Short mmCIF file of N, CA and C in Angstrom, two decimals:
data_model
loop_
_atom_site.label_atom_id
_atom_site.label_comp_id
_atom_site.label_asym_id
_atom_site.label_seq_id
_atom_site.Cartn_x
_atom_site.Cartn_y
_atom_site.Cartn_z
N UNK A 1 13.33 -18.50 41.24
CA UNK A 1 13.54 -18.18 39.73
C UNK A 1 14.10 -19.19 39.08
N UNK A 2 13.97 -18.92 37.54
CA UNK A 2 13.86 -20.64 37.03
C UNK A 2 15.05 -19.93 36.25
N UNK A 3 16.13 -20.56 35.90
CA UNK A 3 16.40 -19.74 34.08
C UNK A 3 15.90 -21.39 33.27
N UNK A 4 15.08 -20.80 31.56
CA UNK A 4 15.27 -22.12 30.64
C UNK A 4 16.14 -21.13 29.69
N UNK A 5 17.03 -22.42 29.07
CA UNK A 5 16.98 -22.33 27.55
C UNK A 5 16.73 -22.71 26.45
N UNK A 6 16.52 -22.02 25.75
CA UNK A 6 16.06 -22.41 24.38
C UNK A 6 17.02 -21.98 23.21
N UNK A 7 16.81 -22.35 21.83
CA UNK A 7 17.71 -21.65 21.07
C UNK A 7 16.96 -20.18 21.15
N UNK A 8 17.97 -18.63 21.49
CA UNK A 8 17.80 -17.76 20.77
C UNK A 8 18.53 -17.52 19.45
N UNK A 9 17.09 -17.66 18.62
CA UNK A 9 17.72 -17.89 16.87
C UNK A 9 16.29 -16.94 16.00
N UNK A 10 16.80 -16.06 15.69
CA UNK A 10 15.57 -15.60 14.50
C UNK A 10 15.95 -16.24 12.78
N UNK A 11 15.27 -16.15 12.29
CA UNK A 11 15.36 -16.58 10.81
C UNK A 11 14.33 -15.82 9.98
N UNK A 12 14.67 -14.95 9.59
CA UNK A 12 14.07 -14.00 8.22
C UNK A 12 14.43 -14.88 7.29
N UNK A 13 13.68 -15.67 6.40
CA UNK A 13 13.93 -15.62 4.75
C UNK A 13 13.15 -14.93 3.78
N UNK A 14 13.48 -13.87 3.08
CA UNK A 14 12.61 -12.94 2.09
C UNK A 14 12.98 -13.58 0.34
N UNK A 15 12.32 -13.68 -0.80
CA UNK A 15 12.15 -13.87 -1.73
C UNK A 15 11.76 -12.87 -2.74
N UNK A 16 12.43 -11.68 -3.10
CA UNK A 16 12.05 -10.90 -4.23
C UNK A 16 12.49 -10.51 -5.85
N UNK A 17 11.10 -10.56 -6.35
CA UNK A 17 11.23 -10.56 -7.37
C UNK A 17 10.56 -9.05 -8.07
N UNK A 18 11.34 -9.27 -9.98
CA UNK A 18 11.00 -8.10 -10.33
C UNK A 18 10.60 -8.33 -11.99
N UNK A 19 9.30 -8.64 -12.69
CA UNK A 19 9.55 -8.10 -13.92
C UNK A 19 9.13 -6.91 -14.47
N UNK A 20 10.17 -6.64 -15.86
CA UNK A 20 9.46 -5.98 -16.32
C UNK A 20 9.37 -6.40 -17.96
N UNK A 21 8.18 -4.97 -18.64
CA UNK A 21 8.48 -5.06 -20.25
C UNK A 21 7.94 -3.99 -20.64
N UNK A 22 8.74 -3.86 -21.66
CA UNK A 22 8.01 -2.28 -22.23
C UNK A 22 7.13 -3.05 -23.61
N UNK A 23 6.09 -2.25 -23.37
CA UNK A 23 4.90 -2.59 -25.16
C UNK A 23 5.44 -1.58 -25.39
N UNK A 24 6.32 -1.45 -27.30
CA UNK A 24 6.10 -0.51 -27.65
C UNK A 24 5.10 -0.19 -28.36
N UNK A 25 3.78 -1.05 -28.98
CA UNK A 25 2.47 -0.79 -29.69
C UNK A 25 1.55 0.39 -28.58
N UNK A 26 1.84 0.14 -27.56
CA UNK A 26 0.54 0.96 -26.16
C UNK A 26 1.95 1.98 -25.71
N UNK A 27 2.94 1.89 -25.82
CA UNK A 27 4.03 3.02 -25.41
C UNK A 27 3.75 2.63 -23.88
N UNK A 28 3.74 1.80 -23.18
CA UNK A 28 3.54 1.71 -22.16
C UNK A 28 4.90 0.12 -21.27
N UNK A 29 4.96 0.65 -20.19
CA UNK A 29 5.31 -0.12 -19.34
C UNK A 29 4.40 -1.09 -17.97
N UNK A 30 4.73 -2.69 -18.65
CA UNK A 30 4.54 -3.32 -17.43
C UNK A 30 5.27 -4.27 -16.68
N UNK A 31 5.04 -4.36 -15.32
CA UNK A 31 6.06 -4.18 -14.00
C UNK A 31 5.21 -4.88 -12.81
N UNK A 32 6.44 -6.29 -12.68
CA UNK A 32 4.99 -7.46 -11.89
C UNK A 32 6.81 -7.54 -10.43
N UNK A 33 6.08 -7.14 -9.39
CA UNK A 33 7.19 -7.22 -7.90
C UNK A 33 6.89 -8.24 -7.34
N UNK A 34 6.69 -9.11 -6.81
CA UNK A 34 6.61 -10.20 -5.67
C UNK A 34 8.07 -9.97 -4.23
N UNK A 35 7.06 -10.04 -3.24
CA UNK A 35 7.58 -10.11 -2.46
C UNK A 35 7.38 -10.91 -1.33
N UNK A 36 8.65 -11.81 -0.63
CA UNK A 36 7.57 -13.03 -0.05
C UNK A 36 8.89 -12.94 1.47
N UNK A 37 7.87 -12.95 2.60
CA UNK A 37 8.97 -13.05 4.25
C UNK A 37 8.49 -13.83 4.69
N UNK A 38 9.33 -15.45 5.89
CA UNK A 38 8.90 -16.08 6.31
C UNK A 38 10.06 -15.72 7.45
N UNK A 39 9.14 -15.84 8.56
CA UNK A 39 10.40 -15.49 10.12
C UNK A 39 9.28 -16.11 11.30
N UNK A 40 10.67 -16.63 11.39
CA UNK A 40 10.70 -17.81 12.81
C UNK A 40 11.07 -17.08 13.91
N UNK A 41 11.47 -17.23 15.19
CA UNK A 41 11.66 -16.31 15.97
C UNK A 41 11.28 -16.90 17.43
N UNK A 42 11.99 -16.87 18.36
CA UNK A 42 11.44 -17.18 20.24
C UNK A 42 11.06 -16.48 20.62
N UNK A 43 9.90 -16.57 21.96
CA UNK A 43 9.60 -15.58 22.72
C UNK A 43 9.06 -15.53 23.62
N UNK A 44 9.83 -15.11 24.93
CA UNK A 44 8.85 -16.03 26.39
C UNK A 44 7.81 -15.35 26.85
N UNK A 45 6.49 -15.78 26.62
CA UNK A 45 5.29 -14.98 27.16
C UNK A 45 4.46 -15.74 28.41
N UNK A 46 3.86 -15.47 29.53
CA UNK A 46 3.22 -15.66 30.59
C UNK A 46 4.40 -17.31 30.87
N UNK A 47 5.53 -16.77 31.46
CA UNK A 47 6.99 -18.07 31.71
C UNK A 47 6.73 -18.96 30.70
N UNK A 48 6.47 -19.27 29.35
CA UNK A 48 6.73 -19.78 28.55
C UNK A 48 7.16 -19.52 27.36
N UNK A 49 8.20 -20.77 26.75
CA UNK A 49 8.92 -20.10 25.64
C UNK A 49 7.58 -20.58 23.91
N UNK A 50 7.51 -19.78 23.90
CA UNK A 50 6.24 -19.56 22.05
C UNK A 50 7.58 -19.30 20.84
N UNK A 51 6.85 -20.03 20.56
CA UNK A 51 7.45 -20.62 18.74
C UNK A 51 6.78 -19.67 17.41
N UNK A 52 6.87 -18.58 17.51
CA UNK A 52 6.02 -17.63 16.70
C UNK A 52 6.57 -17.51 15.23
N UNK A 53 5.23 -18.22 14.07
CA UNK A 53 5.95 -17.90 12.92
C UNK A 53 5.20 -17.48 11.91
N UNK A 54 5.90 -15.70 11.19
CA UNK A 54 4.64 -15.31 10.01
C UNK A 54 4.58 -15.07 9.25
N UNK A 55 4.19 -15.31 7.80
CA UNK A 55 4.12 -15.26 6.57
C UNK A 55 3.02 -14.48 6.23
N UNK A 56 4.56 -13.83 5.21
CA UNK A 56 3.69 -12.41 4.40
C UNK A 56 3.95 -12.47 2.83
N UNK A 57 3.42 -11.87 2.43
CA UNK A 57 3.23 -12.15 0.56
C UNK A 57 2.23 -11.23 0.07
N UNK A 58 3.27 -10.30 -0.63
CA UNK A 58 2.46 -8.72 -1.71
C UNK A 58 3.59 -9.21 -2.76
N UNK A 59 2.16 -8.83 -3.30
CA UNK A 59 2.57 -8.99 -5.27
C UNK A 59 1.68 -7.73 -6.01
N UNK A 60 2.91 -7.32 -6.83
CA UNK A 60 2.02 -5.56 -7.17
C UNK A 60 2.16 -5.80 -8.60
N UNK A 61 1.71 -5.07 -9.35
CA UNK A 61 1.22 -4.80 -10.84
C UNK A 61 1.01 -3.46 -10.54
N UNK A 62 1.99 -2.73 -12.06
CA UNK A 62 1.78 -1.32 -12.12
C UNK A 62 1.73 -1.15 -13.62
N UNK A 63 0.88 -0.67 -14.25
CA UNK A 63 1.05 -0.58 -15.50
C UNK A 63 1.52 1.01 -16.02
N UNK A 64 2.42 1.45 -16.59
CA UNK A 64 2.49 3.12 -16.46
C UNK A 64 2.32 2.91 -18.68
N UNK A 65 1.20 4.35 -18.62
CA UNK A 65 1.33 4.66 -20.01
C UNK A 65 1.63 5.72 -20.31
N UNK A 66 2.41 6.42 -21.72
CA UNK A 66 2.69 7.26 -21.86
C UNK A 66 2.28 7.79 -23.36
N UNK A 67 0.88 7.31 -23.95
CA UNK A 67 0.81 7.71 -25.30
C UNK A 67 1.26 8.35 -26.10
N UNK A 68 1.10 9.68 -25.64
CA UNK A 68 1.53 10.69 -26.21
C UNK A 68 2.22 11.75 -25.23
N UNK A 69 2.82 13.02 -25.59
CA UNK A 69 4.25 14.06 -25.42
C UNK A 69 3.15 14.69 -23.34
N UNK A 70 1.42 14.57 -24.13
CA UNK A 70 0.88 16.15 -23.24
C UNK A 70 0.27 15.19 -22.62
N UNK A 71 0.18 13.34 -22.31
CA UNK A 71 -0.84 13.22 -21.88
C UNK A 71 -0.15 11.48 -20.96
N UNK A 72 0.06 11.28 -19.09
CA UNK A 72 0.01 8.96 -18.97
C UNK A 72 -0.69 9.32 -17.85
N UNK A 73 -1.06 7.95 -17.33
CA UNK A 73 -1.43 7.49 -16.51
C UNK A 73 -0.20 6.59 -16.10
N UNK A 74 -0.46 6.22 -14.63
CA UNK A 74 0.06 4.97 -13.68
C UNK A 74 -0.77 3.91 -13.46
N UNK A 75 -1.28 2.51 -13.39
CA UNK A 75 -2.61 1.83 -12.90
C UNK A 75 -1.56 0.76 -11.98
N UNK A 76 -1.99 0.64 -10.78
CA UNK A 76 -0.89 -0.10 -9.85
C UNK A 76 -1.83 -0.99 -8.88
N UNK A 77 -1.71 -1.53 -8.64
CA UNK A 77 -2.48 -2.88 -7.58
C UNK A 77 -1.25 -3.59 -6.84
N UNK A 78 -1.64 -3.44 -5.68
CA UNK A 78 -0.86 -4.54 -4.46
C UNK A 78 -1.96 -5.25 -3.36
N UNK A 79 -1.60 -6.77 -3.96
CA UNK A 79 -2.23 -7.97 -2.74
C UNK A 79 -1.07 -8.09 -1.62
N UNK A 80 -1.57 -7.98 -0.53
CA UNK A 80 -0.56 -8.28 1.17
C UNK A 80 -1.87 -9.30 1.50
N UNK A 81 -1.25 -10.63 1.96
CA UNK A 81 -1.65 -11.26 2.83
C UNK A 81 -0.52 -11.72 4.01
N UNK A 82 -0.89 -11.05 5.37
CA UNK A 82 0.10 -11.57 6.22
C UNK A 82 -0.66 -12.57 6.91
N UNK A 83 -0.12 -13.55 7.92
CA UNK A 83 -0.72 -14.05 9.03
C UNK A 83 -0.05 -14.75 10.27
N UNK A 84 -0.34 -14.80 10.98
CA UNK A 84 1.15 -15.91 12.26
C UNK A 84 0.58 -17.27 12.45
N UNK A 85 1.67 -18.02 12.90
CA UNK A 85 0.81 -18.87 13.90
C UNK A 85 1.23 -19.43 15.36
N UNK A 86 2.08 -19.96 15.56
CA UNK A 86 2.31 -20.67 17.37
C UNK A 86 2.70 -21.48 16.92
N UNK A 87 4.17 -21.94 16.32
CA UNK A 87 4.89 -23.46 16.11
C UNK A 87 4.70 -24.26 17.65
N UNK A 88 5.18 -23.80 18.59
CA UNK A 88 4.79 -24.39 19.66
C UNK A 88 3.28 -25.78 19.64
N UNK A 89 2.47 -25.01 20.20
CA UNK A 89 1.19 -25.26 19.79
C UNK A 89 0.20 -26.01 18.61
N UNK A 90 0.90 -25.51 17.83
CA UNK A 90 0.56 -25.02 16.05
C UNK A 90 -1.13 -24.69 15.99
N UNK A 91 -1.10 -23.15 16.54
CA UNK A 91 -2.37 -22.85 16.96
C UNK A 91 -2.52 -21.33 16.16
N UNK A 92 -3.45 -20.69 15.18
CA UNK A 92 -3.11 -19.54 14.43
C UNK A 92 -3.12 -18.39 15.64
N UNK A 93 -2.36 -17.37 15.73
CA UNK A 93 -2.28 -16.05 15.88
C UNK A 93 -2.83 -14.91 15.29
N UNK A 94 -4.22 -14.27 16.03
CA UNK A 94 -5.37 -13.47 15.22
C UNK A 94 -5.75 -14.60 14.01
N UNK A 95 -6.31 -13.35 13.54
CA UNK A 95 -7.05 -13.83 11.55
C UNK A 95 -5.87 -13.16 11.09
N UNK A 96 -5.31 -13.69 9.51
CA UNK A 96 -4.69 -13.59 8.25
C UNK A 96 -5.25 -12.13 8.35
N UNK A 97 -4.40 -11.40 6.89
CA UNK A 97 -5.54 -9.96 7.13
C UNK A 97 -4.94 -9.65 5.49
N UNK A 98 -6.21 -9.06 4.84
CA UNK A 98 -5.59 -9.39 3.23
C UNK A 98 -5.32 -7.72 2.68
N UNK A 99 -5.20 -7.13 2.64
CA UNK A 99 -4.96 -5.38 1.77
C UNK A 99 -5.48 -5.85 0.40
N UNK A 100 -6.52 -4.70 -0.34
CA UNK A 100 -6.12 -5.06 -1.86
C UNK A 100 -5.96 -3.37 -1.91
N UNK A 101 -5.01 -2.62 -2.86
CA UNK A 101 -4.76 -0.89 -2.67
C UNK A 101 -4.61 -1.51 -4.28
N UNK A 102 -5.53 -0.19 -4.84
CA UNK A 102 -5.11 0.01 -6.32
C UNK A 102 -5.45 1.72 -6.46
N UNK A 103 -4.69 1.87 -6.76
CA UNK A 103 -4.34 3.05 -7.10
C UNK A 103 -4.31 3.35 -8.81
N UNK A 104 -5.01 4.69 -9.29
CA UNK A 104 -4.74 5.36 -10.67
C UNK A 104 -4.50 6.50 -11.11
N UNK A 105 -3.32 7.12 -11.48
CA UNK A 105 -3.35 8.28 -10.96
C UNK A 105 -2.76 8.50 -12.96
N UNK A 106 -3.80 10.07 -13.37
CA UNK A 106 -3.47 10.01 -14.36
C UNK A 106 -3.19 12.09 -14.76
N UNK A 107 -2.42 12.35 -15.31
CA UNK A 107 -2.08 13.69 -15.92
C UNK A 107 -1.80 14.19 -17.17
N UNK A 108 -2.95 14.53 -16.99
CA UNK A 108 -3.20 15.74 -18.66
C UNK A 108 -2.29 17.39 -18.67
N UNK A 109 -0.99 17.17 -19.21
CA UNK A 109 -0.24 18.66 -19.79
C UNK A 109 -1.01 19.17 -20.51
N UNK A 110 -1.55 20.84 -19.96
CA UNK A 110 -2.00 21.51 -21.56
C UNK A 110 -0.99 22.46 -22.06
N UNK A 111 -0.20 22.98 -21.23
CA UNK A 111 1.44 23.77 -21.62
C UNK A 111 2.51 23.31 -20.73
N UNK A 112 3.33 23.65 -21.74
CA UNK A 112 4.69 22.95 -20.44
C UNK A 112 4.97 23.46 -18.35
N UNK A 113 3.57 24.30 -18.73
CA UNK A 113 4.13 24.62 -17.22
C UNK A 113 2.50 24.23 -16.78
N UNK A 114 1.54 23.89 -17.39
CA UNK A 114 0.59 23.94 -16.82
C UNK A 114 -0.36 22.75 -17.04
N UNK A 115 -0.39 22.13 -16.02
CA UNK A 115 -1.13 20.13 -15.73
C UNK A 115 -2.36 19.98 -14.49
N UNK A 116 -3.42 19.27 -15.25
CA UNK A 116 -4.16 18.58 -13.85
C UNK A 116 -4.07 16.61 -14.32
N UNK A 117 -4.13 16.59 -12.83
CA UNK A 117 -3.42 15.47 -12.24
C UNK A 117 -5.53 14.92 -11.25
N UNK A 118 -5.21 14.12 -11.93
CA UNK A 118 -6.38 13.26 -10.70
C UNK A 118 -6.32 11.65 -10.53
N UNK A 119 -6.36 11.37 -9.39
CA UNK A 119 -5.89 9.98 -8.44
C UNK A 119 -6.91 9.76 -7.41
N UNK A 120 -7.52 7.93 -7.87
CA UNK A 120 -8.06 7.22 -7.30
C UNK A 120 -7.64 6.53 -6.83
N UNK A 121 -7.88 5.81 -5.29
CA UNK A 121 -7.45 4.92 -4.65
C UNK A 121 -9.18 4.41 -4.19
N UNK A 122 -8.82 2.77 -3.66
CA UNK A 122 -9.33 1.86 -3.52
C UNK A 122 -8.69 0.87 -3.05
N UNK A 123 -8.94 0.90 -1.31
CA UNK A 123 -8.41 -0.15 -0.38
C UNK A 123 -9.35 -0.48 -0.06
N UNK A 124 -9.02 -1.83 0.38
CA UNK A 124 -9.84 -3.32 0.84
C UNK A 124 -8.95 -3.54 1.55
N UNK A 125 -10.02 -4.01 3.35
CA UNK A 125 -8.96 -4.61 4.45
C UNK A 125 -9.50 -5.37 4.47
N UNK A 126 -9.06 -6.67 4.66
CA UNK A 126 -10.14 -8.57 5.33
C UNK A 126 -9.71 -8.72 6.82
N UNK A 127 -10.20 -8.62 7.43
CA UNK A 127 -9.31 -9.06 8.95
C UNK A 127 -10.40 -9.69 9.41
N UNK A 128 -10.96 -9.14 10.81
CA UNK A 128 -11.90 -9.07 11.32
C UNK A 128 -13.27 -8.68 10.90
N UNK A 129 -12.96 -7.48 9.70
CA UNK A 129 -14.23 -7.41 8.75
C UNK A 129 -13.53 -6.83 7.86
N UNK A 130 -14.67 -6.44 6.38
CA UNK A 130 -13.75 -6.42 5.32
C UNK A 130 -13.99 -4.42 5.36
N UNK A 131 -13.37 -3.78 5.13
CA UNK A 131 -13.27 -2.46 4.77
C UNK A 131 -12.81 -1.84 3.25
N UNK A 132 -13.46 -0.68 3.02
CA UNK A 132 -13.58 -0.57 2.15
C UNK A 132 -13.48 0.71 1.75
N UNK A 133 -12.49 1.24 1.14
CA UNK A 133 -12.76 2.76 0.91
C UNK A 133 -12.26 3.08 -0.56
N UNK A 134 -12.89 4.35 -1.07
CA UNK A 134 -12.29 4.45 -2.77
C UNK A 134 -12.29 6.67 -2.27
N UNK A 135 -11.10 6.82 -2.66
CA UNK A 135 -11.09 8.15 -2.31
C UNK A 135 -10.49 8.96 -3.56
N UNK A 136 -10.57 9.75 -4.31
CA UNK A 136 -10.29 10.74 -5.67
C UNK A 136 -10.19 12.02 -5.61
N UNK A 137 -9.03 12.70 -5.95
CA UNK A 137 -8.58 14.01 -5.99
C UNK A 137 -8.26 13.93 -7.02
N UNK A 138 -7.87 16.00 -7.82
CA UNK A 138 -7.72 16.56 -8.96
C UNK A 138 -7.30 17.99 -7.51
N UNK A 139 -5.65 17.85 -8.70
CA UNK A 139 -5.25 18.49 -9.02
C UNK A 139 -5.46 19.86 -9.64
N UNK A 140 -5.12 21.08 -9.89
CA UNK A 140 -4.19 22.21 -11.18
C UNK A 140 -3.54 22.73 -10.99
N UNK A 141 -2.45 22.18 -11.59
CA UNK A 141 -0.86 23.46 -10.70
C UNK A 141 -0.23 23.78 -11.97
N UNK A 142 0.42 24.96 -12.08
CA UNK A 142 0.32 26.56 -13.30
C UNK A 142 2.25 27.03 -12.96
N UNK A 143 2.73 26.51 -13.26
CA UNK A 143 3.92 27.53 -12.94
C UNK A 143 4.18 28.59 -13.27
N UNK A 144 4.53 29.53 -13.25
CA UNK A 144 5.28 31.07 -13.35
C UNK A 144 6.18 31.03 -13.98
N UNK A 145 6.40 31.63 -15.06
CA UNK A 145 7.72 31.39 -16.40
C UNK A 145 8.93 32.07 -14.66
N UNK A 146 10.38 31.53 -15.05
CA UNK A 146 11.14 32.02 -14.13
C UNK A 146 10.84 32.42 -12.70
N UNK A 147 10.41 32.45 -12.47
CA UNK A 147 9.51 32.69 -10.98
C UNK A 147 9.69 31.38 -10.53
N UNK A 148 9.92 30.21 -11.28
CA UNK A 148 10.44 28.97 -9.69
C UNK A 148 9.16 28.94 -7.93
N UNK A 149 8.16 29.70 -8.86
CA UNK A 149 6.66 29.57 -7.79
C UNK A 149 5.82 28.95 -9.19
N UNK A 150 4.62 28.63 -7.77
CA UNK A 150 3.77 27.46 -8.04
C UNK A 150 2.74 28.06 -7.90
N UNK A 151 1.05 28.23 -8.71
CA UNK A 151 0.05 27.96 -7.77
C UNK A 151 -0.65 26.94 -8.41
N UNK A 152 -1.45 26.64 -6.91
CA UNK A 152 -2.55 25.00 -7.32
C UNK A 152 -3.58 24.86 -6.94
N UNK A 153 -4.51 24.67 -7.42
CA UNK A 153 -5.66 24.53 -6.89
C UNK A 153 -5.83 23.05 -6.20
N UNK A 154 -6.15 22.28 -5.70
CA UNK A 154 -6.20 20.64 -5.23
C UNK A 154 -7.74 20.31 -4.46
N UNK A 155 -7.74 19.52 -4.95
CA UNK A 155 -9.89 19.16 -4.53
C UNK A 155 -9.39 17.88 -4.25
N UNK A 156 -9.73 18.01 -2.47
CA UNK A 156 -9.01 16.36 -1.88
C UNK A 156 -10.35 15.79 -0.98
N UNK A 157 -10.45 14.28 -1.58
CA UNK A 157 -12.20 13.55 -0.76
C UNK A 157 -12.73 13.98 -1.60
N UNK A 158 -12.61 14.20 -3.28
CA UNK A 158 -13.98 14.75 -3.66
C UNK A 158 -15.64 14.05 -3.11
N UNK A 159 -15.52 12.54 -3.44
CA UNK A 159 -16.98 11.54 -2.82
C UNK A 159 -17.63 11.36 -1.77
N UNK A 160 -16.81 10.92 -0.58
CA UNK A 160 -17.14 11.20 1.00
C UNK A 160 -16.03 11.33 2.19
N UNK A 161 -16.03 11.24 3.25
CA UNK A 161 -15.57 10.99 4.82
C UNK A 161 -15.91 9.18 5.27
N UNK A 162 -14.91 9.20 5.50
CA UNK A 162 -15.23 8.40 5.93
C UNK A 162 -14.01 7.58 7.60
N UNK A 163 -14.27 6.09 7.75
CA UNK A 163 -12.85 6.36 9.42
C UNK A 163 -12.59 4.98 9.05
N UNK A 164 -11.55 5.12 9.10
CA UNK A 164 -11.06 3.39 8.04
C UNK A 164 -10.09 3.52 9.40
N UNK A 165 -10.25 1.58 9.72
CA UNK A 165 -8.42 1.38 10.34
C UNK A 165 -7.40 0.20 9.41
N UNK A 166 -6.16 0.69 9.83
CA UNK A 166 -5.44 0.08 8.70
C UNK A 166 -4.17 -1.07 10.10
N UNK A 167 -4.88 -2.21 9.83
CA UNK A 167 -3.67 -3.31 10.94
C UNK A 167 -2.98 -3.22 9.88
N UNK A 168 -1.53 -3.86 10.17
CA UNK A 168 -0.92 -4.88 10.14
C UNK A 168 0.19 -5.46 11.05
N UNK A 169 1.06 -6.56 10.52
CA UNK A 169 1.03 -7.97 11.55
C UNK A 169 2.55 -8.51 11.10
N UNK A 170 3.79 -8.18 11.81
CA UNK A 170 4.29 -9.58 11.83
C UNK A 170 5.50 -10.06 12.67
N UNK A 171 5.12 -11.48 12.96
CA UNK A 171 5.21 -11.26 13.83
C UNK A 171 4.20 -11.82 14.96
N UNK A 172 4.54 -11.27 16.34
CA UNK A 172 3.07 -11.38 17.34
C UNK A 172 2.78 -9.89 17.62
N UNK A 173 3.89 -8.81 16.56
CA UNK A 173 3.55 -7.33 16.53
C UNK A 173 2.19 -6.60 15.59
N UNK A 174 1.84 -6.40 15.94
CA UNK A 174 1.11 -5.37 15.79
C UNK A 174 0.31 -4.03 15.54
N UNK A 175 0.15 -3.28 14.94
CA UNK A 175 0.30 -2.25 14.43
C UNK A 175 -0.94 -2.18 13.84
N UNK A 176 -1.99 -0.73 14.93
CA UNK A 176 -3.47 -0.24 14.26
C UNK A 176 -3.24 1.35 13.48
N UNK A 177 -3.58 1.81 12.04
CA UNK A 177 -3.60 3.07 12.27
C UNK A 177 -5.18 3.97 12.26
N UNK A 178 -5.69 4.92 13.37
CA UNK A 178 -6.69 4.63 13.07
C UNK A 178 -6.89 6.03 11.94
N UNK A 179 -7.67 6.28 11.30
CA UNK A 179 -7.56 7.25 10.15
C UNK A 179 -9.00 8.03 9.99
N UNK A 180 -8.62 9.18 9.87
CA UNK A 180 -10.20 10.06 9.33
C UNK A 180 -10.11 10.90 8.17
N UNK A 181 -10.78 10.45 7.13
CA UNK A 181 -11.08 11.52 5.96
C UNK A 181 -11.68 12.15 6.06
N UNK A 182 -11.16 13.01 5.77
CA UNK A 182 -12.21 14.27 5.67
C UNK A 182 -12.99 14.71 5.01
N UNK A 183 -14.35 15.43 4.65
CA UNK A 183 -14.72 15.04 3.35
C UNK A 183 -14.57 16.30 2.48
N UNK A 184 -14.87 16.27 1.40
CA UNK A 184 -14.43 17.64 0.43
C UNK A 184 -13.48 18.04 0.84
N UNK A 185 -12.50 18.48 0.07
CA UNK A 185 -12.02 19.88 1.09
C UNK A 185 -10.79 20.32 -0.30
N UNK A 186 -10.89 22.07 -0.83
CA UNK A 186 -10.61 22.73 -1.34
C UNK A 186 -9.52 23.52 -1.06
N UNK A 187 -8.04 22.78 -1.62
CA UNK A 187 -6.92 23.79 -1.18
C UNK A 187 -6.50 24.32 -2.34
#
């Protein structure tokens, strides 16, 4: 048996920012968010002390527009970059992960109790390979007066059927989710 001593310390530095501006002529709100995280820690692996370090950046731009009382839209773009390296031997662990997510939601209110909503999502992930996914959903909803009951029709994934993986990494912890997006579904 052997005892190894090292500084049992974990350091996490985070920077969060949020800027928001309302643009009166467009009746729109524009928001910009940024978060950055640097994580340093020690880990024993294969009887060796490693010093991993990860760096994650996330930037989001959101624009919400409501030009009329019966119509509103929201458009958002989110970009995430995550990478990890071993400071002990100055080598990268895996490849950096880049994820771009774009979402567009538009709602049209026919009356106070009936609305139609369209939502489009585009996800692009680059790690070992590039995955591009486009999804489009549509929903029509009606609330029956004085009954607290909604009747709705929803069309999910109008255009495609696909299977994709989403990877996330923080330090040496990697999680992978396997999704199977069903073809056109009518609910």
